[in-house]
Coordinates of C-alpha atoms in Angstrom, one line a residue:
Chain A
M422 CA -115.4 66.4 39.3
D423 CA -112.7 68.4 41.0
R424 CA -110.8 65.2 41.9
M425 CA -110.3 64.3 38.3
P426 CA -107.5 66.8 37.4
S427 CA -105.5 65.9 40.5
Q428 CA -105.9 62.3 39.9
I429 CA -104.7 62.7 36.3
S430 CA -101.8 64.9 37.4
T431 CA -100.8 62.3 40.0
F432 CA -101.0 59.6 37.4
S433 CA -99.0 61.7 35.0
L434 CA -96.4 62.3 37.6
L435 CA -96.1 58.6 38.4
L436 CA -95.8 57.9 34.6
F437 CA -93.1 60.5 34.3
I438 CA -91.1 59.0 37.1
L439 CA -91.4 55.5 35.6
V440 CA -90.2 56.8 32.2
L441 CA -87.3 58.6 33.9
Y442 CA -86.4 55.4 35.7
N443 CA -86.5 53.4 32.5
F444 CA -84.1 55.9 30.8
S445 CA -81.7 55.8 33.8
T446 CA -81.2 52.0 33.5
V447 CA -79.9 51.9 29.9
D448 CA -77.1 49.5 28.9
G449 CA -74.5 51.9 30.2
N450 CA -75.4 50.7 33.7
A451 CA -75.1 47.0 32.8
E452 CA -71.5 47.8 31.7
G453 CA -70.9 49.6 35.0
D454 CA -72.2 46.6 36.8
A455 CA -69.8 44.4 34.8
L456 CA -66.8 46.6 35.7
F457 CA -68.0 46.8 39.3
A458 CA -68.0 43.0 39.4
L459 CA -64.3 43.2 38.3
K460 CA -63.6 45.8 41.1
T461 CA -65.0 43.4 43.7
R462 CA -62.8 40.6 42.6
L463 CA -59.6 42.8 42.6
T464 CA -57.5 43.9 45.5
D465 CA -56.4 47.5 44.9
P466 CA -53.8 48.7 47.3
N467 CA -53.1 51.8 45.3
N468 CA -56.8 52.8 45.1
V469 CA -56.8 53.1 41.3
L470 CA -60.4 52.0 41.3
Q471 CA -61.5 54.6 43.8
S472 CA -63.6 56.4 41.2
W473 CA -65.5 53.3 40.2
D474 CA -68.8 54.3 41.7
P475 CA -71.7 52.0 40.6
T476 CA -74.4 54.5 41.5
L477 CA -73.4 56.7 38.6
I478 CA -75.5 56.4 35.4
N479 CA -72.7 54.8 33.5
P480 CA -69.1 54.1 34.1
C481 CA -67.9 56.7 31.5
M482 CA -66.7 59.2 34.1
W483 CA -64.7 56.5 36.0
L484 CA -60.9 56.8 35.8
H485 CA -59.2 54.3 33.6
V486 CA -62.4 53.7 31.6
T487 CA -63.0 55.3 28.3
C488 CA -66.3 55.3 26.4
N489 CA -67.2 55.9 22.8
F490 CA -69.7 58.5 21.6
Q491 CA -72.5 56.3 22.5
N492 CA -71.4 56.1 26.2
S493 CA -70.4 52.4 25.8
V494 CA -67.0 51.3 27.2
S495 CA -64.3 51.1 24.6
R496 CA -61.2 51.0 26.7
V497 CA -60.1 49.7 30.1
D498 CA -56.6 50.9 31.0
L499 CA -55.3 49.3 34.2
G500 CA -51.7 48.5 33.3
N501 CA -49.1 48.5 36.0
A502 CA -51.6 49.4 38.7
N503 CA -50.4 47.0 41.4
L504 CA -53.7 45.0 41.3
N505 CA -54.2 41.6 42.8
G506 CA -57.2 39.3 42.5
Q507 CA -58.8 37.8 39.5
L508 CA -60.6 38.6 36.2
V509 CA -64.4 38.0 35.9
P510 CA -66.6 36.6 33.2
E511 CA -68.7 39.8 33.3
L512 CA -65.9 41.4 31.3
G513 CA -67.4 39.6 28.3
Q514 CA -70.5 41.9 28.5
L515 CA -68.5 45.0 27.3
V516 CA -69.5 44.4 23.8
N517 CA -67.9 47.6 22.3
L518 CA -64.6 47.1 24.2
Q519 CA -61.6 47.6 21.9
Y520 CA -58.8 47.8 24.4
L521 CA -58.4 45.6 27.5
E522 CA -55.1 46.7 29.1
I523 CA -54.6 44.9 32.5
F524 CA -50.9 44.1 32.1
G525 CA -48.2 44.4 34.7
N526 CA -50.2 43.5 37.7
N527 CA -50.4 40.6 40.1
I528 CA -53.6 39.1 38.7
S529 CA -54.1 35.3 39.1
G530 CA -56.8 32.9 38.2
I531 CA -57.9 32.1 34.7
I532 CA -58.6 34.0 31.5
P533 CA -62.4 33.9 31.3
E534 CA -63.7 32.3 28.1
E535 CA -66.3 35.0 28.0
L536 CA -63.6 37.3 26.6
G537 CA -64.3 35.6 23.4
N538 CA -67.5 37.6 23.2
L539 CA -65.6 40.9 22.9
T540 CA -65.9 40.9 19.1
S541 CA -64.7 44.5 18.8
L542 CA -61.5 43.9 20.6
V543 CA -58.4 45.2 19.0
S544 CA -56.0 44.7 21.8
L545 CA -55.8 42.1 24.7
D546 CA -53.0 42.8 27.0
L547 CA -52.8 40.6 30.0
Y548 CA -49.0 40.2 30.0
E549 CA -46.9 40.2 33.1
N550 CA -49.4 38.8 35.6
Q551 CA -49.9 35.4 37.2
L552 CA -52.7 34.0 35.1
Q553 CA -53.1 30.3 35.1
G554 CA -55.1 27.8 33.2
H555 CA -55.5 27.6 29.5
I556 CA -55.7 30.1 26.7
P557 CA -59.5 29.9 25.9
K558 CA -60.2 28.8 22.3
T559 CA -63.0 31.3 22.3
L560 CA -60.4 33.9 21.7
G561 CA -60.4 32.8 18.1
K562 CA -63.7 34.6 17.8
L563 CA -61.9 38.0 18.2
Q564 CA -61.7 38.5 14.5
K565 CA -60.5 42.2 14.8
L566 CA -57.7 41.5 17.2
R567 CA -54.4 43.1 16.4
Y568 CA -52.4 42.7 19.7
L569 CA -52.6 39.5 21.8
R570 CA -50.0 39.7 24.6
L571 CA -50.3 37.0 27.2
N572 CA -46.6 36.7 27.9
N573 CA -45.1 36.3 31.3
N574 CA -47.8 34.5 33.1
A575 CA -48.3 30.8 34.2
L576 CA -50.6 29.7 31.4
R577 CA -50.7 26.0 30.6
G578 CA -52.2 23.8 28.0
T579 CA -51.8 24.1 24.2
I580 CA -52.1 27.0 21.9
P581 CA -55.6 27.0 20.4
Y582 CA -55.5 26.6 16.6
S583 CA -58.5 29.0 16.4
L584 CA -56.0 31.9 16.9
T585 CA -54.6 31.2 13.5
T586 CA -57.9 32.3 11.9
I587 CA -57.5 35.9 13.2
T588 CA -56.0 37.5 10.1
T589 CA -55.7 40.9 11.7
L590 CA -53.2 39.7 14.3
Q591 CA -50.0 41.7 14.2
V592 CA -48.3 41.1 17.5
L593 CA -48.5 37.8 19.4
D594 CA -46.6 37.2 22.5
L595 CA -47.1 34.0 24.4
S596 CA -43.5 33.8 25.7
N597 CA -42.6 33.0 29.3
N598 CA -45.5 30.6 30.2
H599 CA -45.9 26.9 30.7
L600 CA -47.6 26.1 27.4
R601 CA -47.1 22.8 25.7
G602 CA -47.8 21.0 22.5
Y603 CA -47.1 22.2 19.0
V604 CA -46.9 25.8 17.8
P605 CA -49.2 26.3 14.8
V606 CA -47.5 27.8 11.6
N607 CA -50.6 28.2 9.4
G608 CA -52.8 31.2 8.9
S609 CA -51.8 34.3 10.7
F610 CA -49.1 32.4 12.6
S611 CA -46.9 32.4 9.5
H612 CA -45.9 35.9 10.7
F613 CA -44.7 34.8 14.1
T614 CA -41.4 33.6 15.0
P615 CA -39.9 31.7 18.0
I616 CA -39.7 35.0 19.8
S617 CA -43.5 34.9 20.3
F618 CA -43.3 31.4 21.9
A619 CA -39.9 31.6 23.8
N620 CA -39.5 30.2 27.3
N621 CA -42.2 27.7 27.3
P622 CA -40.1 24.6 28.0
K623 CA -42.6 22.0 26.9
L624 CA -43.7 23.9 23.8
I625 CA -42.6 22.4 20.5
V626 CA -41.6 24.9 17.9
P627 CA -41.6 22.9 14.7
A628 CA -38.3 22.8 12.8
L629 CA -38.7 24.6 9.5
P630 CA -38.7 22.1 6.6
Q631 CA -35.3 22.1 5.0
A632 CA -36.5 21.5 1.4
P633 CA -33.7 21.4 -1.1
A634 CA -33.7 24.3 -3.5
P635 CA -35.8 23.1 -6.4
A636 CA -34.0 23.0 -9.7
P637 CA -35.4 25.3 -12.3
A638 CA -36.1 23.8 -15.7
P639 CA -34.3 24.2 -18.1
A640 CA -31.4 26.2 -16.7
P641 CA -28.1 27.5 -17.8
A642 CA -25.2 25.9 -16.0
P643 CA -25.9 26.8 -12.4
L644 CA -23.5 29.2 -10.7
V645 CA -24.7 28.2 -7.3
S646 CA -23.5 24.9 -5.9
Chain B
M980 CA -17.9 45.6 61.4
A981 CA -20.5 42.9 60.7
P982 CA -23.3 45.3 59.7
C983 CA -20.8 47.2 57.4
N984 CA -19.8 44.0 55.5
K985 CA -23.5 43.0 55.2
S986 CA -24.6 46.3 53.6
I987 CA -21.7 46.1 51.1
I988 CA -22.7 42.7 50.1
I989 CA -26.3 43.7 49.7
T990 CA -25.3 46.7 47.6
C991 CA -23.2 44.5 45.4
V992 CA -26.0 42.0 45.0
L993 CA -28.4 44.7 44.1
M994 CA -26.0 46.2 41.6
I995 CA -25.5 42.8 40.0
I996 CA -29.2 42.2 39.8
S997 CA -29.9 45.6 38.2
I998 CA -27.1 45.1 35.7
T999 CA -28.5 41.7 34.8
F1000 CA -32.0 43.0 34.2
S1001 CA -30.9 46.0 32.2
K1002 CA -28.5 44.0 30.1
A1003 CA -31.4 42.4 28.2
T1004 CA -32.6 45.7 26.9
D1005 CA -29.2 47.5 26.7
T1006 CA -28.7 45.5 23.5
D1007 CA -31.7 47.1 21.8
I1008 CA -30.5 50.5 22.9
N1009 CA -27.1 49.9 21.5
C1010 CA -28.7 48.7 18.3
L1011 CA -30.6 52.0 17.8
K1012 CA -27.6 54.1 18.9
A1013 CA -25.4 52.5 16.3
F1014 CA -28.1 52.8 13.7
K1015 CA -28.5 56.5 14.3
D1016 CA -24.7 57.0 14.4
S1017 CA -24.3 55.2 11.1
M1018 CA -26.9 57.3 9.2
E1019 CA -26.7 60.7 7.7
D1020 CA -30.0 62.3 8.6
P1021 CA -30.2 65.6 6.8
Q1022 CA -33.9 66.1 7.5
N1023 CA -33.4 65.4 11.2
F1024 CA -36.1 62.8 11.4
L1025 CA -34.1 60.9 14.1
S1026 CA -33.9 63.9 16.4
S1027 CA -36.5 62.3 18.6
W1028 CA -34.0 59.6 19.3
N1029 CA -32.8 60.9 22.6
F1030 CA -30.6 58.5 24.4
S1031 CA -29.9 60.5 27.5
T1032 CA -33.1 59.4 29.4
T1033 CA -33.3 56.0 31.1
P1034 CA -36.8 54.9 32.0
E1035 CA -37.9 51.5 30.8
G1036 CA -39.7 51.6 27.5
Y1037 CA -38.4 55.0 26.4
I1038 CA -37.1 53.9 23.0
C1039 CA -40.6 52.7 22.3
A1040 CA -41.6 56.3 21.8
F1041 CA -38.9 57.0 19.2
V1042 CA -40.2 57.7 15.7
G1043 CA -40.2 54.6 13.5
I1044 CA -39.8 52.2 16.5
E1045 CA -42.5 49.9 17.6
C1046 CA -41.7 47.8 20.7
W1047 CA -43.1 44.4 21.7
N1048 CA -44.9 46.1 24.6
S1049 CA -44.8 49.3 26.5
N1050 CA -43.1 47.7 29.6
S1051 CA -39.7 47.0 28.1
N1052 CA -37.2 48.2 25.4
R1053 CA -37.5 45.3 23.0
V1054 CA -37.7 46.5 19.4
L1055 CA -40.3 44.7 17.3
N1056 CA -40.3 46.8 14.2
I1057 CA -38.1 49.6 12.7
R1058 CA -40.1 51.5 10.1
L1059 CA -38.3 54.5 8.7
P1060 CA -39.5 54.9 5.1
N1061 CA -38.8 58.0 3.0
M1062 CA -36.7 59.8 5.5
G1063 CA -33.7 60.8 3.4
L1064 CA -31.4 58.6 5.4
K1065 CA -28.0 57.9 3.9
G1066 CA -25.6 55.2 4.9
M1067 CA -25.0 51.5 4.8
L1068 CA -27.1 48.9 6.5
P1069 CA -25.5 48.8 10.0
L1070 CA -24.4 45.3 11.2
D1071 CA -25.3 46.4 14.7
L1072 CA -29.0 45.8 13.8
A1073 CA -28.1 42.3 15.1
N1074 CA -28.4 43.8 18.6
C1075 CA -32.1 44.3 18.1
T1076 CA -32.5 40.7 18.9
S1077 CA -36.3 40.6 18.9
M1078 CA -36.9 42.5 15.7
T1079 CA -39.2 41.0 13.1
G1080 CA -40.0 43.9 10.9
L1081 CA -37.5 46.3 9.0
D1082 CA -38.7 48.9 6.6
L1083 CA -36.0 51.3 5.3
S1084 CA -37.6 51.8 1.9
G1085 CA -37.3 55.1 0.0
N1086 CA -34.1 56.3 1.5
L1087 CA -30.5 56.8 0.2
L1088 CA -29.0 53.7 1.7
Y1089 CA -26.2 52.1 -0.3
G1090 CA -23.5 49.4 -0.2
T1091 CA -24.1 45.7 -0.3
L1092 CA -26.1 43.5 2.0
P1093 CA -24.1 41.5 4.5
T1094 CA -23.2 38.0 3.4
N1095 CA -24.2 36.8 6.9
I1096 CA -27.5 38.6 6.9
S1097 CA -29.3 35.8 8.7
K1098 CA -27.0 36.5 11.7
I1099 CA -28.0 40.2 11.6
L1100 CA -31.7 39.6 11.0
P1101 CA -32.5 36.0 12.2
Y1102 CA -36.2 36.6 12.9
V1103 CA -37.1 39.1 10.2
T1104 CA -40.6 38.4 8.7
S1105 CA -41.0 41.5 6.6
L1106 CA -37.9 43.1 5.0
D1107 CA -38.4 46.2 2.9
L1108 CA -35.3 47.7 1.5
S1109 CA -36.9 48.9 -1.7
S1110 CA -36.1 52.2 -3.4
N1111 CA -32.6 52.7 -2.2
N1112 CA -29.1 52.5 -3.8
F1113 CA -28.2 49.0 -2.6
S1114 CA -25.8 47.1 -4.9
G1115 CA -24.0 43.8 -5.2
Q1116 CA -25.5 40.4 -5.0
I1117 CA -28.5 39.3 -3.0
P1118 CA -26.8 37.2 -0.3
R1119 CA -27.5 33.5 -0.5
D1120 CA -27.7 33.5 3.3
L1121 CA -31.0 35.4 3.0
A1122 CA -32.4 31.8 2.6
N1123 CA -31.6 31.2 6.2
C1124 CA -34.0 34.0 7.3
S1125 CA -36.5 31.3 7.5
F1126 CA -39.4 33.4 8.8
L1127 CA -39.5 35.8 5.9
N1128 CA -43.0 36.4 4.6
V1129 CA -42.3 39.6 2.7
V1130 CA -39.1 40.6 0.8
R1131 CA -39.1 43.9 -1.0
L1132 CA -35.8 44.7 -2.8
E1133 CA -37.2 46.5 -5.8
N1134 CA -35.7 49.7 -7.2
N1135 CA -32.1 49.2 -6.2
A1136 CA -29.0 48.2 -8.1
F1137 CA -28.7 44.6 -7.1
S1138 CA -26.8 42.6 -9.7
G1139 CA -25.8 39.0 -10.3
Q1140 CA -28.2 36.1 -10.0
I1141 CA -31.0 35.6 -7.4
P1142 CA -29.8 32.8 -5.1
L1143 CA -32.0 29.9 -6.0
D1144 CA -31.7 28.9 -2.3
L1145 CA -34.3 31.5 -1.6
G1146 CA -36.9 28.9 -2.8
R1147 CA -36.3 27.3 0.6
L1148 CA -38.2 30.1 2.2
T1149 CA -41.6 28.4 2.9
R1150 CA -43.4 31.5 4.3
I1151 CA -42.8 33.8 1.3
R1152 CA -45.9 35.4 0.0
E1153 CA -44.3 38.5 -1.5
F1154 CA -41.0 38.7 -3.2
N1155 CA -40.2 41.8 -5.3
V1156 CA -36.9 42.4 -7.0
A1157 CA -38.2 44.6 -9.8
N1158 CA -36.0 47.3 -11.4
N1159 CA -32.5 46.0 -10.5
S1160 CA -29.8 44.4 -12.6
L1161 CA -30.5 40.8 -12.0
F1162 CA -30.3 38.0 -14.5
G1163 CA -30.7 34.2 -14.6
P1164 CA -33.3 31.9 -13.4
V1165 CA -35.8 33.0 -10.7
P1166 CA -36.2 30.8 -7.6
V1167 CA -39.1 28.4 -7.3
F1168 CA -41.1 29.4 -4.2
R1169 CA -43.1 26.5 -2.9
N1170 CA -45.9 28.5 -1.4
G1171 CA -45.7 31.9 -3.1
N1172 CA -47.4 33.0 -6.4
I1173 CA -44.9 35.5 -7.5
S1174 CA -46.1 37.6 -10.4
A1175 CA -44.0 38.6 -13.4
E1176 CA -44.3 42.2 -12.3
S1177 CA -42.1 41.3 -9.3
Y1178 CA -39.3 40.6 -11.6
A1179 CA -39.8 43.3 -14.2
G1180 CA -37.1 45.8 -15.1
N1181 CA -34.0 43.5 -14.8
S1182 CA -31.3 42.4 -17.1
G1183 CA -32.5 38.9 -18.1
L1184 CA -34.4 37.1 -15.5
C1185 CA -36.1 34.0 -16.7
G1186 CA -38.2 31.1 -15.6
G1187 CA -41.2 31.0 -13.3
P1188 CA -43.8 33.5 -14.5
L1189 CA -41.3 34.8 -17.0
P1190 CA -40.3 33.3 -20.3
P1191 CA -38.3 30.1 -19.8
C1192 CA -34.5 30.3 -19.5
E1193 CA -32.6 29.4 -22.7
G1194 CA -30.9 26.0 -22.9
P1195 CA -27.2 26.6 -23.4
A1196 CA -25.5 28.5 -20.6
N1197 CA -24.6 32.1 -21.2
K1198 CA -21.9 32.5 -18.7
T1199 CA -21.1 36.0 -19.5
R1200 CA -23.5 38.9 -19.4
I1201 CA -23.1 42.4 -20.6

């Protein structure tokens, strides 16, 4: 009879520990794992990732990482950080990410197609690196994207037409790459000029149609020749 | 002797390299300097335009300036609406060679638009000069600004006819010349649905969404 209370209290203690453990492995940790996977693929001579400690509950206290009010990663700011190495598919797990700023580094390898899963993304800045391979057509899924700057890399292949469906796109820079094929002019791409596509020697920027000025009907004697 | 010559050569090469790299963005700096110099700015909105510092990307923090990216001084947009600026449209805007957006609406700008405007703003996609005191004709050369999506010239004193060549602009989706002194037939835009409101408040525009132009030519207008 005396053993019962101590058994119950041991059981309650175990239960309490289990519950605590459950609460400590919320999604914040999965995002920390994803970012840590990035850290392991990068070489970081300036030690900018020194604070990226995967044993913390979530990555929100890491430098260069910003979280929203729900402790989910909204920004990664690693521009001009002298980083080498490659990007990782795990970045696609940061579902609330709005700003991915990894410009001005020495990053090589491809743009993971998993970045197409970042449907909250507003800014994708990978410019001034050494990225290779194609622009993934999955990026067409980023329907809130405003800034897409992939200029000054070594990207090849064609420009995915899916990008023309992103109506929010304000700034597009694909210049200084090795892209080829035709530049789309429909959809959101009507706002973009040859500046966005410059210095891609094999890229064909279509000549704008030189339609003759249609004659209005009926008109007074035209003063323009 | 030999080491001395070598270091001179290296210094010269480095100087040439740095001049070459800075030249690309010097033009944008000159563009903005000339713009500021050509404007009266009674409310001092352009006081943040301080040209005495030199780090790359510093003009990107100027009020009204949006750069292509934060790593270089390439102007993407100039947006300075309602700032009480007074002056003529500076031709030095041509030095902002990567500019696609220009919004100077709601100021006190005056004078005519340059007849070679497509050389000044070759890549402009959105041009808003509305609510100023511009006068004279809308230049025919505007039709060579092939990338224009939005043209807003309303609330000025533009006169004469609208160049029908503007119908060649295939990307136009907004074209507003309301409240000017324009007359004659309106252009036929292939892909744009321009409403009658965009032509309202003029001296006799006709055609398109407006009543058709009358048959016999009226060569003189009041």
